PDB file of C-alpha atoms and ligand atoms in Angstrom:
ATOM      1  CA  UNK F   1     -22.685   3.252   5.614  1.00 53.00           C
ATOM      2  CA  UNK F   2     -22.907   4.026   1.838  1.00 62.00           C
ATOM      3  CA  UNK F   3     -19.777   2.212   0.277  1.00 78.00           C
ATOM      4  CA  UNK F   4     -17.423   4.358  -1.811  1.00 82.00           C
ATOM      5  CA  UNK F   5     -16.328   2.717  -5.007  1.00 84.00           C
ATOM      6  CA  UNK F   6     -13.379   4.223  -6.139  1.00 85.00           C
ATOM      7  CA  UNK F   7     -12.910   1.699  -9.854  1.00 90.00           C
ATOM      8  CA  UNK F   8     -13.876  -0.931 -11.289  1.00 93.00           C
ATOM      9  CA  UNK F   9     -11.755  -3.414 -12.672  1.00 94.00           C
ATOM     10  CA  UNK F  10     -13.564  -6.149 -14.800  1.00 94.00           C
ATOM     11  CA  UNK F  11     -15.861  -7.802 -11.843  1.00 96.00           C
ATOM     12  CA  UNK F  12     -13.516  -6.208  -9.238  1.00 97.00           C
ATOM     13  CA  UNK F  13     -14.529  -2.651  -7.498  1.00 97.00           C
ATOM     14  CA  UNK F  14     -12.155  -1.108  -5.923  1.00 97.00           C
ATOM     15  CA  UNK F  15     -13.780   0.945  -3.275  1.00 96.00           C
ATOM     16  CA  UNK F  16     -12.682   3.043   0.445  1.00 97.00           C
ATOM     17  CA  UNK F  17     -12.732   0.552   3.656  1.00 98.00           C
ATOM     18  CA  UNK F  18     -15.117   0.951   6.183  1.00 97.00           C
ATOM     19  CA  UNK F  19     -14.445  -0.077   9.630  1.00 98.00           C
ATOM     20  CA  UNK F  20     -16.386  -3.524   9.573  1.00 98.00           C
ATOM     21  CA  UNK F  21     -13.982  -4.914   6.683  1.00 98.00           C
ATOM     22  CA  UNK F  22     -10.938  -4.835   8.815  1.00 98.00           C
ATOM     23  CA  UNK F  23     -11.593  -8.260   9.988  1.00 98.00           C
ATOM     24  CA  UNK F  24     -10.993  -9.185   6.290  1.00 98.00           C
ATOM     25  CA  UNK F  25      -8.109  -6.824   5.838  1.00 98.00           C
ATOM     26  CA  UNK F  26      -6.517  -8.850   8.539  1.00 98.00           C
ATOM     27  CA  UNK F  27      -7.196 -11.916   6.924  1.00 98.00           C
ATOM     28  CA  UNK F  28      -5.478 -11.069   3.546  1.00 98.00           C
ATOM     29  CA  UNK F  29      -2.563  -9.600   5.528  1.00 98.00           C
ATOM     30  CA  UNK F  30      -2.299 -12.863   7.639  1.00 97.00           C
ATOM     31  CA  UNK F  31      -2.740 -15.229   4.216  1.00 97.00           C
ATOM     32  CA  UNK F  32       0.168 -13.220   2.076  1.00 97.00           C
ATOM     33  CA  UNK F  33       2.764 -11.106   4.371  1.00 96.00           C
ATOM     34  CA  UNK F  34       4.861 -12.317   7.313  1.00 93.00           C
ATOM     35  CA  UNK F  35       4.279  -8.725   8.858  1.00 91.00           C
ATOM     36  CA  UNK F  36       1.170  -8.485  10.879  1.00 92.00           C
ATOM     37  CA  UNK F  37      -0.100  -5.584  12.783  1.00 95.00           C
ATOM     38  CA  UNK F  38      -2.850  -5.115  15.879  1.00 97.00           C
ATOM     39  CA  UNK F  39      -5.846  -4.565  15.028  1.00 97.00           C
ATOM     40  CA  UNK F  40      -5.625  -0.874  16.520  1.00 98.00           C
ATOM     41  CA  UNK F  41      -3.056  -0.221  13.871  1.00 98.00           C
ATOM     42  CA  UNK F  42      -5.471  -0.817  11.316  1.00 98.00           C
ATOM     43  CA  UNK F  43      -8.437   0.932  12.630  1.00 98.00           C
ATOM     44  CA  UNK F  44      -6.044   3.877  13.762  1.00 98.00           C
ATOM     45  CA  UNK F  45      -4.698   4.366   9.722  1.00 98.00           C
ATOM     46  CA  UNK F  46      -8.389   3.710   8.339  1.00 98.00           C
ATOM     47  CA  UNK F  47      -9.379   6.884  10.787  1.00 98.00           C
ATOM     48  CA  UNK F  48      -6.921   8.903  10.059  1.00 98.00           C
ATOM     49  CA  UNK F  49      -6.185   8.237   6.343  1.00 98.00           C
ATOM     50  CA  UNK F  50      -9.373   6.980   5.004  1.00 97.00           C
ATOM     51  CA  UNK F  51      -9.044   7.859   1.313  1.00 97.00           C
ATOM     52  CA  UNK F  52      -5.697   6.060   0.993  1.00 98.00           C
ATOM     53  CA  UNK F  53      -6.912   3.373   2.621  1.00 98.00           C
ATOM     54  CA  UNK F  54      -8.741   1.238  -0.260  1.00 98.00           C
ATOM     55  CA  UNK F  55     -10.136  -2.613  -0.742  1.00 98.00           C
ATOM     56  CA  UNK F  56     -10.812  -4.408  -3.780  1.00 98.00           C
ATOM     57  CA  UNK F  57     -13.880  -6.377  -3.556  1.00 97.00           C
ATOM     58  CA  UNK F  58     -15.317  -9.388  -5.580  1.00 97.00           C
ATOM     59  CA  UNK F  59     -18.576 -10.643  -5.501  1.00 95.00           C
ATOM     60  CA  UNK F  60     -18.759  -9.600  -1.462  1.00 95.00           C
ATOM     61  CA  UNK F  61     -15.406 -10.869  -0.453  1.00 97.00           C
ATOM     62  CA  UNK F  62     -12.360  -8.369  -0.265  1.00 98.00           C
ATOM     63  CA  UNK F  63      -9.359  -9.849  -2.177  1.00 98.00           C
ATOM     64  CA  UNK F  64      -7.333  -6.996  -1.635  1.00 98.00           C
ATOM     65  CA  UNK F  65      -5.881  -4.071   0.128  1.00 98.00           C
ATOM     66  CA  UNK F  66      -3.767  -0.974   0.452  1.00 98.00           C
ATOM     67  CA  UNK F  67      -3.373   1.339   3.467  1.00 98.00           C
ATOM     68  CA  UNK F  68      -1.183   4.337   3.717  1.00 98.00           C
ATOM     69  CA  UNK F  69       0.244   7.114   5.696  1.00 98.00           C
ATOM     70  CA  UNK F  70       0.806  10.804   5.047  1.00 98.00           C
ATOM     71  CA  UNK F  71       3.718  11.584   6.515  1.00 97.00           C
ATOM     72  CA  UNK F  72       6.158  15.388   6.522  1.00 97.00           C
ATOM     73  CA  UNK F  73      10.289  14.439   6.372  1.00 96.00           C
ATOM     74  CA  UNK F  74      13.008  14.355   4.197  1.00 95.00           C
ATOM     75  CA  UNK F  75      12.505  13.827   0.625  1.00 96.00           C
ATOM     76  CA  UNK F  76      13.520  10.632  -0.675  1.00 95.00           C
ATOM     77  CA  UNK F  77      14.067  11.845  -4.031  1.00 95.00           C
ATOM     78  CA  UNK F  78      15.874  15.412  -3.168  1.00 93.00           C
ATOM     79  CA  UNK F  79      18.525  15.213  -0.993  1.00 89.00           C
ATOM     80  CA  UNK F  80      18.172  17.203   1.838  1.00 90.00           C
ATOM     81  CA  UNK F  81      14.990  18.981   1.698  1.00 95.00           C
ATOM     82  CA  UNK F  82      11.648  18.435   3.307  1.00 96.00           C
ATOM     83  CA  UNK F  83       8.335  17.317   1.790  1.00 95.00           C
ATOM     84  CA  UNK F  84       5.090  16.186   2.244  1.00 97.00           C
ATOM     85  CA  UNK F  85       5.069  12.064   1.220  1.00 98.00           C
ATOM     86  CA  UNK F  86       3.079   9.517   1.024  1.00 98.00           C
ATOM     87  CA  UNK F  87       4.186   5.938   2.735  1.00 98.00           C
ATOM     88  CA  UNK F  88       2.526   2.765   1.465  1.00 98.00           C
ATOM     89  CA  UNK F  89       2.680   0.886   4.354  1.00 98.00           C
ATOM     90  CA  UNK F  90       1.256  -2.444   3.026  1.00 98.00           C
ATOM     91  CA  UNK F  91      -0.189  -3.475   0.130  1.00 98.00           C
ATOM     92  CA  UNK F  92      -1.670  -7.286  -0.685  1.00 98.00           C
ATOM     93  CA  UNK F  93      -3.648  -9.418  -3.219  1.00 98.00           C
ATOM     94  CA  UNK F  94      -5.000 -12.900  -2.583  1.00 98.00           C
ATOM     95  CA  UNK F  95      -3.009 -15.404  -4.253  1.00 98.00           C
ATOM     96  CA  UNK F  96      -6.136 -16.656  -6.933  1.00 98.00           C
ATOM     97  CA  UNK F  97      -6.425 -12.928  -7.653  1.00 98.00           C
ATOM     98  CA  UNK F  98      -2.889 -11.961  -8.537  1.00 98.00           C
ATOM     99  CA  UNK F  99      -1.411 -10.781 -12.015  1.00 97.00           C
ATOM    100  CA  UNK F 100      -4.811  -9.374 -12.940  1.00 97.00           C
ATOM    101  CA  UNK F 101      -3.962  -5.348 -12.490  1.00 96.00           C
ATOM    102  CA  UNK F 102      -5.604  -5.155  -8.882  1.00 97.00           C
ATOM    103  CA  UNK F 103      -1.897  -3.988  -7.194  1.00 98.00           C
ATOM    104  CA  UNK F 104      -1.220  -1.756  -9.283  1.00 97.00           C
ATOM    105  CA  UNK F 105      -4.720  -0.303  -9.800  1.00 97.00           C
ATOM    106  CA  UNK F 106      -4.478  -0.355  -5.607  1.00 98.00           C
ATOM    107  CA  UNK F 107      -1.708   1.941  -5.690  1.00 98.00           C
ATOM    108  CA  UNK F 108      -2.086   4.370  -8.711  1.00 97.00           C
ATOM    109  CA  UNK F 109      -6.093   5.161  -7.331  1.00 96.00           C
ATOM    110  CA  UNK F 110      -3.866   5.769  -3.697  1.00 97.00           C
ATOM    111  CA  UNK F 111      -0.893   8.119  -5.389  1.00 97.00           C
ATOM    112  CA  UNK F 112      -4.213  10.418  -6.651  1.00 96.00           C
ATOM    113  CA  UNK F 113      -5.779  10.628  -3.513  1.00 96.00           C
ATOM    114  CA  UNK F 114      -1.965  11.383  -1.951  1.00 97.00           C
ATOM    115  CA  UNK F 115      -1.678  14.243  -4.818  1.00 97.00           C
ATOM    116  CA  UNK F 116      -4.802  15.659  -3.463  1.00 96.00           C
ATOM    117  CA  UNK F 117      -3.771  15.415  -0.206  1.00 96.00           C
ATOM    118  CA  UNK F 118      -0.551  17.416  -1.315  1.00 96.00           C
ATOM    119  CA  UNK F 119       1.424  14.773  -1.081  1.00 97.00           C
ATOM    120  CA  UNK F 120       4.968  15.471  -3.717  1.00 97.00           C
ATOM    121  CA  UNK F 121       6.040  11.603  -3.645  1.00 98.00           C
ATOM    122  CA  UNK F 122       4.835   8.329  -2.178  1.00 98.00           C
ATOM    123  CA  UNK F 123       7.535   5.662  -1.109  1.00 98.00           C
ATOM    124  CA  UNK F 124       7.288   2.338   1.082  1.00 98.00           C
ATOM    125  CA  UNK F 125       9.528  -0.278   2.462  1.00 98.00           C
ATOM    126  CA  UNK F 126      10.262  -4.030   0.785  1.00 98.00           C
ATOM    127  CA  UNK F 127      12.077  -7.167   1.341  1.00 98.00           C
ATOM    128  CA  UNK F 128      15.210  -7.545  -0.946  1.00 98.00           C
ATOM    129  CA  UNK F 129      14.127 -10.856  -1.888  1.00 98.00           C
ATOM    130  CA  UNK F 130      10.333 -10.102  -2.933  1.00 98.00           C
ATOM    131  CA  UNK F 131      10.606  -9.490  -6.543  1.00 97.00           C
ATOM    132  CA  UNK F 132       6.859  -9.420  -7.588  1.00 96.00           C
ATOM    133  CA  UNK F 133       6.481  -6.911  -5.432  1.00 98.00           C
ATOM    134  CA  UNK F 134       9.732  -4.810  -6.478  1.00 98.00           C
ATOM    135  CA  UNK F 135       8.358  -5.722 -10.535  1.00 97.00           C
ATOM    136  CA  UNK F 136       5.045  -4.129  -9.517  1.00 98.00           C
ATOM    137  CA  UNK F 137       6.693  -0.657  -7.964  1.00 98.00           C
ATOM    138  CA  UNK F 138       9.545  -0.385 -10.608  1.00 98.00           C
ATOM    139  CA  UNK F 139       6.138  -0.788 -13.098  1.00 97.00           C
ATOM    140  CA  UNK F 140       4.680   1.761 -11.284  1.00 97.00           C
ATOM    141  CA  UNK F 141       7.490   4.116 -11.157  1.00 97.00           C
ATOM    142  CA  UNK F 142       9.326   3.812  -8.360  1.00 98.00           C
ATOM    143  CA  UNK F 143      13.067   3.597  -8.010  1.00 98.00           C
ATOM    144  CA  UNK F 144      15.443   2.183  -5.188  1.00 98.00           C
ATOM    145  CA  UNK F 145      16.187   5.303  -2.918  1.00 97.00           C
ATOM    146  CA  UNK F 146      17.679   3.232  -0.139  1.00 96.00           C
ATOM    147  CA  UNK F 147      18.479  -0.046   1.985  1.00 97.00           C
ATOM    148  CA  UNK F 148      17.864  -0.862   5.258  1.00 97.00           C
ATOM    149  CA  UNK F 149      19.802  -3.940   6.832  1.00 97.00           C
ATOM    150  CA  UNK F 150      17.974  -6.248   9.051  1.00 96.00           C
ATOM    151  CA  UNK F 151      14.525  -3.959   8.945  1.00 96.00           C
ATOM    152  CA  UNK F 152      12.539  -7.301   9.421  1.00 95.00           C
ATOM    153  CA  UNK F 153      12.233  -8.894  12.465  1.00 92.00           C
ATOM    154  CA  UNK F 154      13.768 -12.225  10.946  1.00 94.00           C
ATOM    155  CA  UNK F 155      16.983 -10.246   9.746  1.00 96.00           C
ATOM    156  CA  UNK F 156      16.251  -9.721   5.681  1.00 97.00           C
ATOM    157  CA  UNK F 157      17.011  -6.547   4.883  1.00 97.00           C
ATOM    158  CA  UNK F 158      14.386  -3.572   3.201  1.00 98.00           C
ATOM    159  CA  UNK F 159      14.924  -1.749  -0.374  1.00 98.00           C
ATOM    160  CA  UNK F 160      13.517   1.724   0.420  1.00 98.00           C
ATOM    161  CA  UNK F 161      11.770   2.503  -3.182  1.00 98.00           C
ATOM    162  CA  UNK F 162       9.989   5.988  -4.181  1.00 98.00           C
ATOM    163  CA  UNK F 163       8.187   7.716  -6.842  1.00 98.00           C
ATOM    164  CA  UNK F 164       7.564  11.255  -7.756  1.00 98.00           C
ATOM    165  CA  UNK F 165       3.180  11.770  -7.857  1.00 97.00           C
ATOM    166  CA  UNK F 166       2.041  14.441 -10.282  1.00 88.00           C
ATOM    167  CA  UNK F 167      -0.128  16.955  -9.522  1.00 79.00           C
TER     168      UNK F 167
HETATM  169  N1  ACO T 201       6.462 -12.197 -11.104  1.00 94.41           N
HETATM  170  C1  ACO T 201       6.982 -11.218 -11.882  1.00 94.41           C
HETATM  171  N2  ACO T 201       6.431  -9.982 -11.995  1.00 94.41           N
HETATM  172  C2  ACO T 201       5.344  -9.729 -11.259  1.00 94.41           C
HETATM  173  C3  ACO T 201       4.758 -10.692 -10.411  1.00 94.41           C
HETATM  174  C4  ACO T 201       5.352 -11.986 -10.357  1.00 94.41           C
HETATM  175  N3  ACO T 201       4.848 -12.987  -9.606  1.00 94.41           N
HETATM  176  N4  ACO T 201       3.670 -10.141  -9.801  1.00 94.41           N
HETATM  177  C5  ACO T 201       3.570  -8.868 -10.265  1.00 94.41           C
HETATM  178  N5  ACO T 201       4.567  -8.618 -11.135  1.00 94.41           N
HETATM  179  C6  ACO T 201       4.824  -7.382 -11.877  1.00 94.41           C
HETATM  180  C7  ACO T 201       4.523  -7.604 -13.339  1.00 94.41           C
HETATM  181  O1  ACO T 201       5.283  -6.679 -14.087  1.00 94.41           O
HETATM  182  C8  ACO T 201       3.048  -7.250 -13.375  1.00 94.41           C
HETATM  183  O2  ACO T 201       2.571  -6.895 -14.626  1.00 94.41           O
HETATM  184  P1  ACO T 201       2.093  -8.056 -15.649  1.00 94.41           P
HETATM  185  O3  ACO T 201       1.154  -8.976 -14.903  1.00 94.41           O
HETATM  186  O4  ACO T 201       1.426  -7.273 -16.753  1.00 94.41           O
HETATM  187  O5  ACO T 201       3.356  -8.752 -16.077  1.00 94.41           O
HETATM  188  C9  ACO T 201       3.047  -6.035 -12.477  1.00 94.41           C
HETATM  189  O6  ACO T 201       3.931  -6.357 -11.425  1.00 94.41           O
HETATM  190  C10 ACO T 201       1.674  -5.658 -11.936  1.00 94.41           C
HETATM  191  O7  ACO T 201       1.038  -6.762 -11.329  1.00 94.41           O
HETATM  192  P2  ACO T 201      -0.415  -6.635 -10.706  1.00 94.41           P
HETATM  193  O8  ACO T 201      -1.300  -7.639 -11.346  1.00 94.41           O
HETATM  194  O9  ACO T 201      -0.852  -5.216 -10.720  1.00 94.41           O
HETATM  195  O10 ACO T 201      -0.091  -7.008  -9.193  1.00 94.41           O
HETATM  196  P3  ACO T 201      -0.905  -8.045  -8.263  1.00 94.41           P
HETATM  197  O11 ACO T 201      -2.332  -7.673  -8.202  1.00 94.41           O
HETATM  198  O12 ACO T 201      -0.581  -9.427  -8.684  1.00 94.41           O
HETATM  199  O13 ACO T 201      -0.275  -7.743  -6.831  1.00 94.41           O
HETATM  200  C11 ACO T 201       1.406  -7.989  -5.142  1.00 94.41           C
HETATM  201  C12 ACO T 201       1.134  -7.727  -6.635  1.00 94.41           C
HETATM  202  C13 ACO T 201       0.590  -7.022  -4.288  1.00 94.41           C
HETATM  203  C14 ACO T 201       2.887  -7.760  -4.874  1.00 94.41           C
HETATM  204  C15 ACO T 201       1.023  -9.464  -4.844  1.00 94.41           C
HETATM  205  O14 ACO T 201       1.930 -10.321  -5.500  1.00 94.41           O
HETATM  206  C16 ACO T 201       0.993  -9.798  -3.350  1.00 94.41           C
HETATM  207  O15 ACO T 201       0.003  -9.576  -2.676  1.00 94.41           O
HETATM  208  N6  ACO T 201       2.109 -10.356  -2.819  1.00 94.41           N
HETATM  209  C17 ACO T 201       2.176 -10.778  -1.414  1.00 94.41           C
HETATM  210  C18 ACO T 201       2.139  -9.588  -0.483  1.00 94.41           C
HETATM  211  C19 ACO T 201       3.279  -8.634  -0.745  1.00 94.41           C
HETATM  212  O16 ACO T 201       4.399  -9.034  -0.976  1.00 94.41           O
HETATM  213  N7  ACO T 201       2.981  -7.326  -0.696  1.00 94.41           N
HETATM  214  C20 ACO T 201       3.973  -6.261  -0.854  1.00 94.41           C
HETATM  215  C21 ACO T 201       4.789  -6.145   0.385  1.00 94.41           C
HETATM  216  S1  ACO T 201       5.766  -4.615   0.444  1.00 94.41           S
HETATM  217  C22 ACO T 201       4.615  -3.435   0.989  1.00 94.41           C
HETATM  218  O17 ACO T 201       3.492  -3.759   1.301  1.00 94.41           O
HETATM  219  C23 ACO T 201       5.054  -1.972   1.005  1.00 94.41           C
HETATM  220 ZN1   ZN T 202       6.890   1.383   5.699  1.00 94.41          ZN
END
């Protein structure tokens, strides 16, 4: 299948997953985040969400990914009433690759494509203690909206964090 490149970021391209990089989706996840998924999981968002669900590529090998929901619930931002939001579900960069823009290129190219799917604001779950990732989404916008005790499996507890997308 023809490859979809999103961006370009110096040598990066940032560019929609296809099935047959899941594999190295998998990888990445398993090299940088204690939470791991089947691999149904992944092939079941990548069907259903396929233009949030992005890779950053370099030279041939993926160094990074984002994958998303679209999901209908409360807002996160206005009490009590309903909208239409996106949920980054996980986002991660290589080690080598990090500090270079690629996260937060990953996520603003994903809060378009949410915009376009209608969505009013995008929001995700993160460790209290992971503060290059909480840097990255209070960069990008977001705010904390919540807390979740013991939302990991090992007991740490979740900041819930959310942004507003613009039309
Ligand atoms: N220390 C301090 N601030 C940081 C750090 C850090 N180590 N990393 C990123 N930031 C902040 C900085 O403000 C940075 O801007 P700057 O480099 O101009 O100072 C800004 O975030 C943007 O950084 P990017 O280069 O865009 O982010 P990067 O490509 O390095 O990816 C990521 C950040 C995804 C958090 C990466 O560190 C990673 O993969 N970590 C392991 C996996 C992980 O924790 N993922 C998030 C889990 S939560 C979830 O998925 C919903
Ligand atoms: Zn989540």
């Amino acid at each position: 299948m023809q490859n979809v490149v999103v961006s370009h970021l110096g040598d990066y391209s940032i560019r929609r997953c296809e099935r047959e990089d899941i594999p190295s989706v998998i990888q990445i996840n398993m090299d940088t985040l204690p939470e791991h998924y089947s691999d149904y999981f992944y092939y079941d968002i990548l069907s259903e969400f396929p233009e949030t669900f992005l890779v950053t590529e370099l030279n041939g090998a993926l160094v990074g990914y984002i994958m998303c929901r679209i999901e209908y619930g409360f807002s996160q931002l206005k009490r009590l009433s309903l909208a239409r939001k996106g949920h980054i579900v996980s986002v991660a960069v290589e080690q080598a690759h990090r500090r270079k823009g690629i996260g937060t290129n990953l996520i603003l190219i994903s809060h378009s494509e949410m915009a376009k799917k209608s969505a009013a604001e995008c929001y995700l779950e993160v460790r209290v203690s992971n503060h290059e990732a909480i840097a990255l989404y209070e960069r990008a916008g977001y705010r904390v909206t919540g807390q979740v005790d013991a939302y990991y499996r090992d007991g740490e507890g979740a900041l819930v964090m959310a942004v507003k997308l613009e039309k």
